[in-house]
Amino acid sequence: MAFSTPRLVLRLTSNARHVASEPYISEPLKKFNETMSKRIAAYRASGWWHSAIRARMEGADFYGPDGKRYVNMISNCYLMLNTHPRVIAATRKAIEEHKAVGVGISAKLLKTDLQAEAEEVLAKFHQVEEATIFSSLFSGNGFIEATATSKDVIISDAENHASLIFAARLSRAKRLLYKHLNYDDLETKLIEAKKHDPEHTFIVTDGVFSMEGSIVDIIKLRELADKYNAIIVNDDCHAIGVLGKNGRGTDDYYGVKNYSDIVTNSVGKALSGTPGGYIFGSSDFMTYVRHHSRYYMMTTALSVADYATIREAFTVLMEEPEHIQTLRKKIHYMKDGLLSNGIDITGIRDVGVFAVVIGQELAASEVQQSLIREGIACTYARFPGVARGQARLRLNVNAKISQTDMDKFIEAIVKVRKERGGFPEIVGDAIPVKRGDPAKRLVSEVITMNLE
């Protein structure tokens, strides 16, 4: 029996508007691109534009395209174990031994030996049954969406990280907000939750709130959770590796154990500097999450280098806890130096992240740019990450920063403050354009879109 080969027939129409050599752009795409251009222009005009700093990293240092060295006040990798010789050697060895960088498939379908070893080290560090590594903590916090049902209630701190907020929104649970670190309001919401007769009630919080460096009162939270039969979910990524005698985070800082029922962490923060996040808990809980979280099942696993880095960084921390004390001394030196020079800062003394409130969004952007010109790599936060008119420099201290660099930063920010006549500036309506101005309307549209 003979088979004919199908032919691809091309028909040229008389209304063809392009030739093969020219890229085709549809009219809807043109309109969409114009909308993006208008929004960008509105952001630039109002000081809401955030440009990434382009730099080359060498150890804990940053160098610009022109070779200029910048003081690192921007990295969340507080302990800087990503620069530790053992960690670098383990990462290199993993690639050489596996003769590949990654597996190109979900960890649900194929878990490498390195992933398994990294998760075992995490469980050992936290003294729990199991840990599960995700491609990011944004994905890891998605366990909320995978486990909370319409029979549950989620009560969240109003200043929680966006990953917790969006995970709660995607779940089918009833959602309540309590005022930031206001435990009277939390109790009010717990009483309200009882009216819904939930199967489970979750109190969801950050351990350390990264826009200000404040810390949750885990003792008070545990007291309320026990009183109202609630489960505490703690995103502890700015506390683990920084706070507590053993660097185990918020519970360790308060001298308690397992007051936080479910803990999540980003490995890129204090320790390894790599992509990835993890959650830990009972074996049954971990098994359920791995089989029901779409963020775990439908995401390509991390590279072998990432898993090796995570495994070795946490191993180093357990064997060399002195890194925590080194970091803490530098945090204290930095904060004491700023305060003694009249620079007001937010947060508690032991936390590695803190802020200097500037006020108006445009002013914060200008202060950041002035500091960059002074050789300081830093960033700023603005609405909707913080309240309107409360834009701020968001700063980090790491264990590798030298006293010389800390002094340079302190001198630079004192100089910039003097040049501008002080901080903060114009706390209030943060968009410096007239009401009714198209730029303001566009910015408001973008903000509304981001918050919905």
Coordinates of C-alpha atoms in Angstrom, one line a residue:
M1 CA 0.0 0.0 0.0
A2 CA 1.4 3.3 -1.0
F3 CA 1.4 6.4 1.2
S4 CA 1.6 9.9 -0.1
T5 CA 3.7 12.5 1.7
P6 CA 1.6 15.5 2.9
R7 CA 2.7 18.7 1.3
L8 CA 2.9 22.1 3.1
V9 CA 1.0 24.5 0.9
L10 CA 1.9 28.2 1.3
R11 CA -0.6 30.7 -0.1
L12 CA 0.4 34.3 -0.5
T13 CA -2.5 36.7 0.0
S14 CA -2.9 40.1 -1.5
N15 CA -3.2 41.9 1.8
A16 CA 0.1 40.5 3.3
R17 CA 1.6 43.3 5.3
H18 CA 5.2 42.0 5.7
V19 CA 7.8 40.0 4.0
A20 CA 9.8 37.1 5.5
S21 CA 12.9 39.2 6.2
E22 CA 11.0 41.6 8.5
P23 CA 9.9 40.7 12.0
Y24 CA 6.1 40.6 12.3
I25 CA 4.5 42.7 15.1
S26 CA 0.7 42.4 15.4
E27 CA -1.4 45.4 16.1
P28 CA -2.5 44.1 19.5
L29 CA 1.2 43.6 20.5
K30 CA 2.0 47.2 19.3
K31 CA -0.8 48.5 21.5
F32 CA 0.4 46.4 24.4
N33 CA 4.0 47.7 24.0
E34 CA 2.8 51.3 23.9
T35 CA 0.9 50.7 27.2
M36 CA 4.1 49.3 28.7
S37 CA 6.1 52.4 27.5
K38 CA 3.5 54.7 29.1
R39 CA 3.7 52.9 32.4
I40 CA 7.5 53.0 32.4
A41 CA 7.4 56.7 31.7
A42 CA 4.9 57.2 34.5
Y43 CA 7.2 55.3 36.9
R44 CA 10.2 57.3 35.9
A45 CA 8.4 60.6 36.2
S46 CA 7.2 59.8 39.8
G47 CA 10.4 58.3 41.2
W48 CA 9.0 54.8 41.3
W49 CA 11.5 53.4 38.8
H50 CA 13.8 50.8 40.2
S51 CA 16.8 50.0 38.0
A52 CA 19.0 47.0 38.8
I53 CA 22.6 47.7 39.7
R54 CA 24.9 46.1 37.1
A55 CA 28.0 44.7 38.6
R56 CA 30.5 41.8 38.7
M57 CA 30.7 39.9 42.0
E58 CA 34.1 38.8 43.3
G59 CA 33.8 37.2 46.7
A60 CA 31.7 39.5 48.8
D61 CA 32.6 42.6 46.7
F62 CA 30.9 44.2 43.7
Y63 CA 32.6 45.9 40.8
G64 CA 30.9 48.1 38.3
P65 CA 31.4 47.8 34.5
D66 CA 34.2 50.5 34.8
G67 CA 36.0 48.4 37.5
K68 CA 34.9 50.7 40.3
R69 CA 34.5 48.8 43.6
Y70 CA 31.3 49.2 45.6
V71 CA 30.6 48.6 49.3
N72 CA 28.2 45.7 49.6
M73 CA 25.1 46.9 51.5
I74 CA 22.7 45.1 49.3
S75 CA 23.2 41.3 49.6
N76 CA 20.8 39.2 51.7
C77 CA 23.5 36.5 52.1
Y78 CA 24.3 37.6 55.6
L79 CA 26.9 34.9 56.5
M80 CA 28.4 35.0 53.1
L81 CA 29.1 31.3 53.2
N82 CA 28.8 31.3 49.4
T83 CA 32.4 32.6 49.6
H84 CA 33.6 29.9 51.9
P85 CA 36.4 27.7 50.4
R86 CA 34.6 24.5 51.3
V87 CA 31.4 25.6 49.7
I88 CA 33.1 26.7 46.5
A89 CA 35.0 23.4 46.4
A90 CA 31.9 21.3 47.0
T91 CA 30.0 23.2 44.2
R92 CA 32.8 22.7 41.7
K93 CA 33.1 19.0 42.6
A94 CA 29.4 18.4 42.1
I95 CA 29.5 19.6 38.5
E96 CA 32.7 17.7 37.7
E97 CA 31.4 14.4 39.2
H98 CA 27.9 14.6 37.7
K99 CA 29.2 15.8 34.3
A100 CA 26.1 18.0 34.0
V101 CA 24.7 21.1 35.6
G102 CA 21.1 20.1 36.0
V103 CA 18.6 17.2 35.4
G104 CA 16.0 19.2 33.5
I105 CA 13.0 17.7 35.2
S106 CA 10.8 18.2 38.3
A107 CA 12.1 16.9 41.6
K108 CA 8.8 15.0 42.0
L109 CA 9.8 12.8 39.2
L110 CA 13.5 12.5 39.8
K111 CA 15.3 13.4 43.0
T112 CA 19.1 13.5 42.7
D113 CA 21.4 12.2 45.3
L114 CA 22.6 15.7 46.0
Q115 CA 19.0 17.0 46.6
A116 CA 18.4 14.1 49.0
E117 CA 21.7 14.8 50.9
A118 CA 20.9 18.6 51.0
E119 CA 17.4 17.9 52.5
E120 CA 18.9 15.5 55.1
V121 CA 21.4 18.2 56.2
L122 CA 18.6 20.8 56.5
A123 CA 16.5 18.4 58.6
K124 CA 19.6 17.7 60.8
F125 CA 20.2 21.4 61.2
H126 CA 16.7 22.1 62.3
Q127 CA 16.3 18.9 64.2
V128 CA 13.1 17.9 62.4
E129 CA 11.9 14.8 60.5
E130 CA 12.1 16.1 57.0
A131 CA 12.8 19.1 54.8
T132 CA 11.7 19.7 51.2
I133 CA 13.6 22.1 48.8
F134 CA 11.8 24.2 46.3
S135 CA 13.1 26.2 43.4
S136 CA 12.5 29.4 45.5
L137 CA 10.9 30.3 48.8
F138 CA 8.2 32.1 46.8
S139 CA 7.3 28.7 45.5
G140 CA 7.9 27.0 48.8
N141 CA 5.4 29.3 50.6
G142 CA 2.9 28.0 48.0
F143 CA 2.4 25.0 50.3
I144 CA -0.3 27.2 51.8
E145 CA -2.3 27.0 48.6
A146 CA -1.8 23.3 48.4
T147 CA -2.8 22.5 51.9
A148 CA -5.4 25.0 53.1
T149 CA -9.0 24.3 52.1
S150 CA -12.3 26.1 52.1
K151 CA -12.8 24.7 55.6
D152 CA -9.8 26.6 57.0
V153 CA -9.1 30.2 58.1
I154 CA -5.8 32.0 57.4
I155 CA -4.9 35.0 59.6
S156 CA -2.0 37.0 58.3
D157 CA 0.1 39.9 59.6
A158 CA -0.6 42.9 57.4
E159 CA 3.1 43.3 56.6
N160 CA 3.8 39.7 55.5
H161 CA 6.0 39.0 52.6
A162 CA 4.3 39.0 49.2
S163 CA 4.8 35.2 48.8
L164 CA 2.7 34.5 51.9
I165 CA 0.0 37.0 50.8
F166 CA -0.3 35.5 47.3
A167 CA -0.3 31.9 48.6
A168 CA -3.1 32.7 50.9
R169 CA -5.1 34.4 48.1
L170 CA -4.7 31.4 45.9
S171 CA -6.0 29.0 48.6
R172 CA -9.7 28.5 49.1
A173 CA -9.4 29.4 52.8
K174 CA -11.1 32.4 54.4
R175 CA -8.6 35.1 54.9
L176 CA -8.3 37.6 57.7
L177 CA -5.6 40.3 58.3
Y178 CA -4.4 41.6 61.7
K179 CA -2.5 44.9 62.2
H180 CA 1.2 44.6 62.0
L181 CA 2.6 43.0 65.2
N182 CA -0.6 43.9 67.0
Y183 CA -1.5 40.9 69.2
D184 CA -4.7 42.4 70.5
D185 CA -5.9 42.7 67.0
L186 CA -4.7 39.2 66.3
E187 CA -6.8 37.9 69.2
T188 CA -9.8 39.7 67.8
K189 CA -9.3 38.0 64.5
L190 CA -8.8 34.6 66.2
I191 CA -12.2 35.1 67.9
E192 CA -13.7 36.0 64.6
A193 CA -12.2 32.9 63.0
K194 CA -13.9 30.7 65.6
K195 CA -17.3 31.8 64.3
H196 CA -16.6 30.0 61.0
D197 CA -15.9 26.7 62.9
P198 CA -12.8 26.1 60.8
E199 CA -11.1 22.7 60.5
H200 CA -7.7 24.4 60.8
T201 CA -6.7 28.0 61.7
F202 CA -3.4 29.2 60.5
I203 CA -1.5 32.3 61.9
V204 CA 0.9 33.3 59.2
T205 CA 3.8 35.6 59.9
D206 CA 7.3 36.6 58.9
G207 CA 9.9 35.9 61.7
V208 CA 11.8 39.0 60.8
F209 CA 10.0 41.6 58.7
S210 CA 12.5 42.6 56.0
M211 CA 11.3 46.1 55.3
E212 CA 12.1 47.3 58.8
G213 CA 14.1 44.6 60.7
S214 CA 11.4 44.0 63.4
I215 CA 10.8 40.6 64.9
V216 CA 7.6 38.7 65.8
D217 CA 7.0 38.0 69.4
I218 CA 6.9 34.2 69.1
I219 CA 6.1 33.7 72.8
K220 CA 3.0 35.8 72.5
L221 CA 2.1 34.2 69.2
R222 CA 2.4 30.7 70.7
E223 CA 0.3 31.7 73.7
L224 CA -2.5 32.9 71.4
A225 CA -2.2 29.9 69.1
D226 CA -2.6 27.5 72.0
K227 CA -5.5 29.5 73.4
Y228 CA -7.4 29.4 70.1
N229 CA -6.1 26.1 68.6
A230 CA -4.2 27.7 65.7
I231 CA -1.1 26.6 63.7
I232 CA 1.8 29.0 63.4
V233 CA 3.4 29.4 60.0
N234 CA 6.7 31.3 60.1
D235 CA 8.6 32.6 57.1
D236 CA 11.9 32.8 58.9
C237 CA 14.3 33.6 56.1
H238 CA 15.8 36.8 57.6
A239 CA 16.3 35.1 60.9
I240 CA 17.8 31.7 60.1
G241 CA 21.5 31.9 60.1
V242 CA 21.4 35.3 61.9
L243 CA 19.4 35.0 65.1
G244 CA 19.9 32.6 68.1
K245 CA 22.8 30.8 69.6
N246 CA 22.8 28.2 66.8
G247 CA 21.5 30.4 64.0
R248 CA 18.2 28.5 63.9
G249 CA 16.1 31.7 63.7
T250 CA 13.3 33.2 65.7
D251 CA 12.6 30.4 68.0
D252 CA 16.3 30.1 68.8
Y253 CA 16.5 33.8 69.4
Y254 CA 13.8 33.5 72.1
G255 CA 15.4 30.4 73.6
V256 CA 12.5 28.1 72.7
K257 CA 12.0 25.1 70.3
N258 CA 9.2 24.3 68.0
Y259 CA 7.0 27.3 69.0
S260 CA 6.7 27.8 65.2
D261 CA 4.7 24.9 63.9
I262 CA 5.7 25.2 60.2
V263 CA 8.9 27.1 59.2
T264 CA 10.0 28.1 55.7
N265 CA 13.3 29.6 54.7
S266 CA 15.1 30.9 51.6
V267 CA 18.6 29.4 51.3
G268 CA 19.7 32.5 49.3
K269 CA 19.4 34.7 52.4
A270 CA 21.8 34.1 55.2
L271 CA 23.8 31.1 53.9
S272 CA 24.3 29.9 50.3
G273 CA 23.3 32.9 48.2
T274 CA 21.8 30.5 45.7
P275 CA 18.2 30.1 44.4
G276 CA 16.0 27.8 46.4
G277 CA 13.8 27.7 49.5
Y278 CA 12.6 25.0 51.8
I279 CA 10.0 24.1 54.3
F280 CA 10.2 21.4 57.0
G281 CA 8.0 19.4 59.3
S282 CA 6.6 15.9 59.7
S283 CA 7.2 13.2 57.1
D284 CA 3.5 13.0 56.3
F285 CA 3.3 16.7 55.9
M286 CA 6.3 16.8 53.6
T287 CA 4.9 13.8 51.5
Y288 CA 1.6 15.6 51.1
V289 CA 3.2 18.8 50.0
R290 CA 5.5 17.1 47.4
H291 CA 2.4 15.4 45.9
H292 CA 0.1 18.4 45.9
S293 CA 2.0 21.6 45.5
R294 CA 2.0 22.7 41.9
Y295 CA 5.0 24.8 42.6
Y296 CA 7.0 21.7 43.5
M297 CA 5.5 19.3 40.9
M298 CA 5.6 21.6 37.9
T299 CA 9.0 23.3 38.3
T300 CA 12.3 22.1 37.1
A301 CA 14.6 21.1 40.0
L302 CA 17.6 23.2 41.0
S303 CA 21.0 22.5 39.5
V304 CA 23.4 20.0 41.1
A305 CA 25.6 23.0 41.9
D306 CA 22.8 24.6 43.9
Y307 CA 22.1 21.5 45.9
A308 CA 25.8 21.0 46.7
T309 CA 26.1 24.6 47.8
I310 CA 23.1 24.3 50.1
R311 CA 24.3 21.0 51.6
E312 CA 27.8 22.3 52.3
A313 CA 26.8 25.8 53.5
F314 CA 24.5 24.3 56.2
T315 CA 27.2 21.7 57.1
V316 CA 29.8 24.5 57.6
L317 CA 27.4 26.5 59.8
M318 CA 26.8 23.5 62.1
E319 CA 30.6 22.9 62.3
E320 CA 31.7 26.5 62.4
P321 CA 29.0 28.5 64.4
E322 CA 31.6 31.3 65.0
H323 CA 30.4 32.8 61.7
I324 CA 27.2 33.9 63.5
Q325 CA 29.2 35.8 66.1
T326 CA 31.3 37.4 63.5
L327 CA 28.2 38.6 61.7
R328 CA 26.5 39.8 64.9
K329 CA 29.5 42.0 65.9
K330 CA 29.5 43.7 62.5
I331 CA 25.8 44.3 62.7
H332 CA 26.2 45.9 66.1
Y333 CA 29.2 48.0 64.8
M334 CA 27.2 49.3 61.8
K335 CA 24.1 50.1 63.7
D336 CA 25.9 51.7 66.6
G337 CA 27.9 53.8 64.2
L338 CA 24.8 55.1 62.4
L339 CA 22.9 55.9 65.6
S340 CA 25.9 57.8 67.0
N341 CA 26.0 59.9 63.9
G342 CA 22.3 60.8 64.2
I343 CA 21.0 58.4 61.5
D344 CA 17.7 56.9 62.6
I345 CA 17.3 53.2 61.7
T346 CA 14.5 50.7 62.1
G347 CA 14.4 47.2 63.6
I348 CA 16.1 45.3 66.5
R349 CA 19.8 45.4 67.1
D350 CA 20.7 41.8 66.2
V351 CA 19.0 41.6 62.8
G352 CA 21.0 41.9 59.6
V353 CA 18.4 43.8 57.6
F354 CA 17.3 47.4 58.6
A355 CA 16.0 50.5 57.0
V356 CA 16.6 54.3 56.9
V357 CA 13.3 56.0 56.2
I358 CA 13.6 58.7 53.6
G359 CA 9.9 59.5 53.0
Q360 CA 9.0 60.5 49.5
E361 CA 9.6 57.9 46.7
L362 CA 11.5 60.3 44.5
A363 CA 13.7 61.4 47.3
A364 CA 14.5 57.8 48.2
S365 CA 15.5 57.1 44.7
E366 CA 17.7 60.2 44.6
V367 CA 19.4 59.2 47.9
Q368 CA 20.1 55.7 46.5
Q369 CA 21.6 57.2 43.4
S370 CA 23.8 59.6 45.5
L371 CA 25.1 56.7 47.6
I372 CA 25.9 54.7 44.5
R373 CA 27.9 57.6 43.2
E374 CA 29.7 57.5 46.6
G375 CA 30.6 53.8 45.9
I376 CA 27.8 52.2 48.0
A377 CA 25.7 49.3 46.5
C378 CA 22.3 49.7 48.1
T379 CA 18.6 49.6 47.2
Y380 CA 15.4 51.3 48.4
A381 CA 11.9 50.1 49.0
R382 CA 8.7 52.0 48.2
F383 CA 4.9 51.5 48.0
P384 CA 3.3 48.9 47.7
G385 CA 6.2 47.2 49.6
V386 CA 5.9 49.9 52.3
A387 CA 3.2 52.5 53.1
R388 CA 2.9 55.6 50.9
G389 CA 5.4 58.3 51.8
Q390 CA 7.5 55.8 53.8
A391 CA 10.0 55.0 51.1
R392 CA 13.3 53.8 52.6
L393 CA 16.8 52.6 52.0
R394 CA 16.8 48.9 52.7
L395 CA 20.2 47.8 53.9
N396 CA 22.0 44.6 54.8
V397 CA 25.1 43.8 56.8
N398 CA 27.1 40.7 55.9
A399 CA 29.9 38.8 57.8
K400 CA 32.5 39.7 55.2
I401 CA 32.1 43.5 55.3
S402 CA 35.2 45.2 56.7
Q403 CA 35.3 47.9 59.3
T404 CA 36.7 50.3 56.6
D405 CA 33.7 49.6 54.4
M406 CA 31.3 50.1 57.2
D407 CA 32.9 53.4 58.1
K408 CA 32.8 54.4 54.4
F409 CA 29.0 53.7 54.3
I410 CA 28.4 55.7 57.5
E411 CA 30.4 58.6 56.2
A412 CA 28.6 58.5 52.8
I413 CA 25.1 58.5 54.2
V414 CA 25.9 61.3 56.7
K415 CA 27.2 63.3 53.8
V416 CA 24.2 62.7 51.6
R417 CA 21.8 63.5 54.5
K418 CA 23.7 66.8 55.1
E419 CA 23.5 67.7 51.4
R420 CA 19.7 67.1 51.4
G421 CA 19.0 68.9 54.7
G422 CA 18.1 65.7 56.6
F423 CA 15.7 62.7 56.5
P424 CA 12.9 62.0 56.2
E425 CA 11.4 64.2 53.4
I426 CA 7.8 64.9 52.7
V427 CA 6.0 62.0 54.3
G428 CA 2.6 61.9 52.6
D429 CA 1.4 61.8 49.0
A430 CA 4.4 60.1 47.5
I431 CA 3.7 60.8 43.8
P432 CA 5.2 64.2 42.9
V433 CA 2.8 65.1 40.1
K434 CA -0.4 67.1 40.0
R435 CA -3.8 65.4 40.6
G436 CA -5.4 64.4 37.3
D437 CA -2.0 64.2 35.6
P438 CA -1.9 61.2 33.3
A439 CA 1.3 60.0 34.9
K440 CA -0.4 59.8 38.3
R441 CA -3.4 58.0 36.9
L442 CA -1.1 55.4 35.2
V443 CA 0.9 54.8 38.3
S444 CA -2.3 54.4 40.3
E445 CA -3.5 51.9 37.7
V446 CA -0.3 49.9 38.0
I447 CA -0.5 49.9 41.8
T448 CA -4.1 48.8 41.8
M449 CA -3.2 46.0 39.4
N450 CA -0.4 44.8 41.6
L451 CA -2.5 44.8 44.7
E452 CA -5.5 43.0 43.4

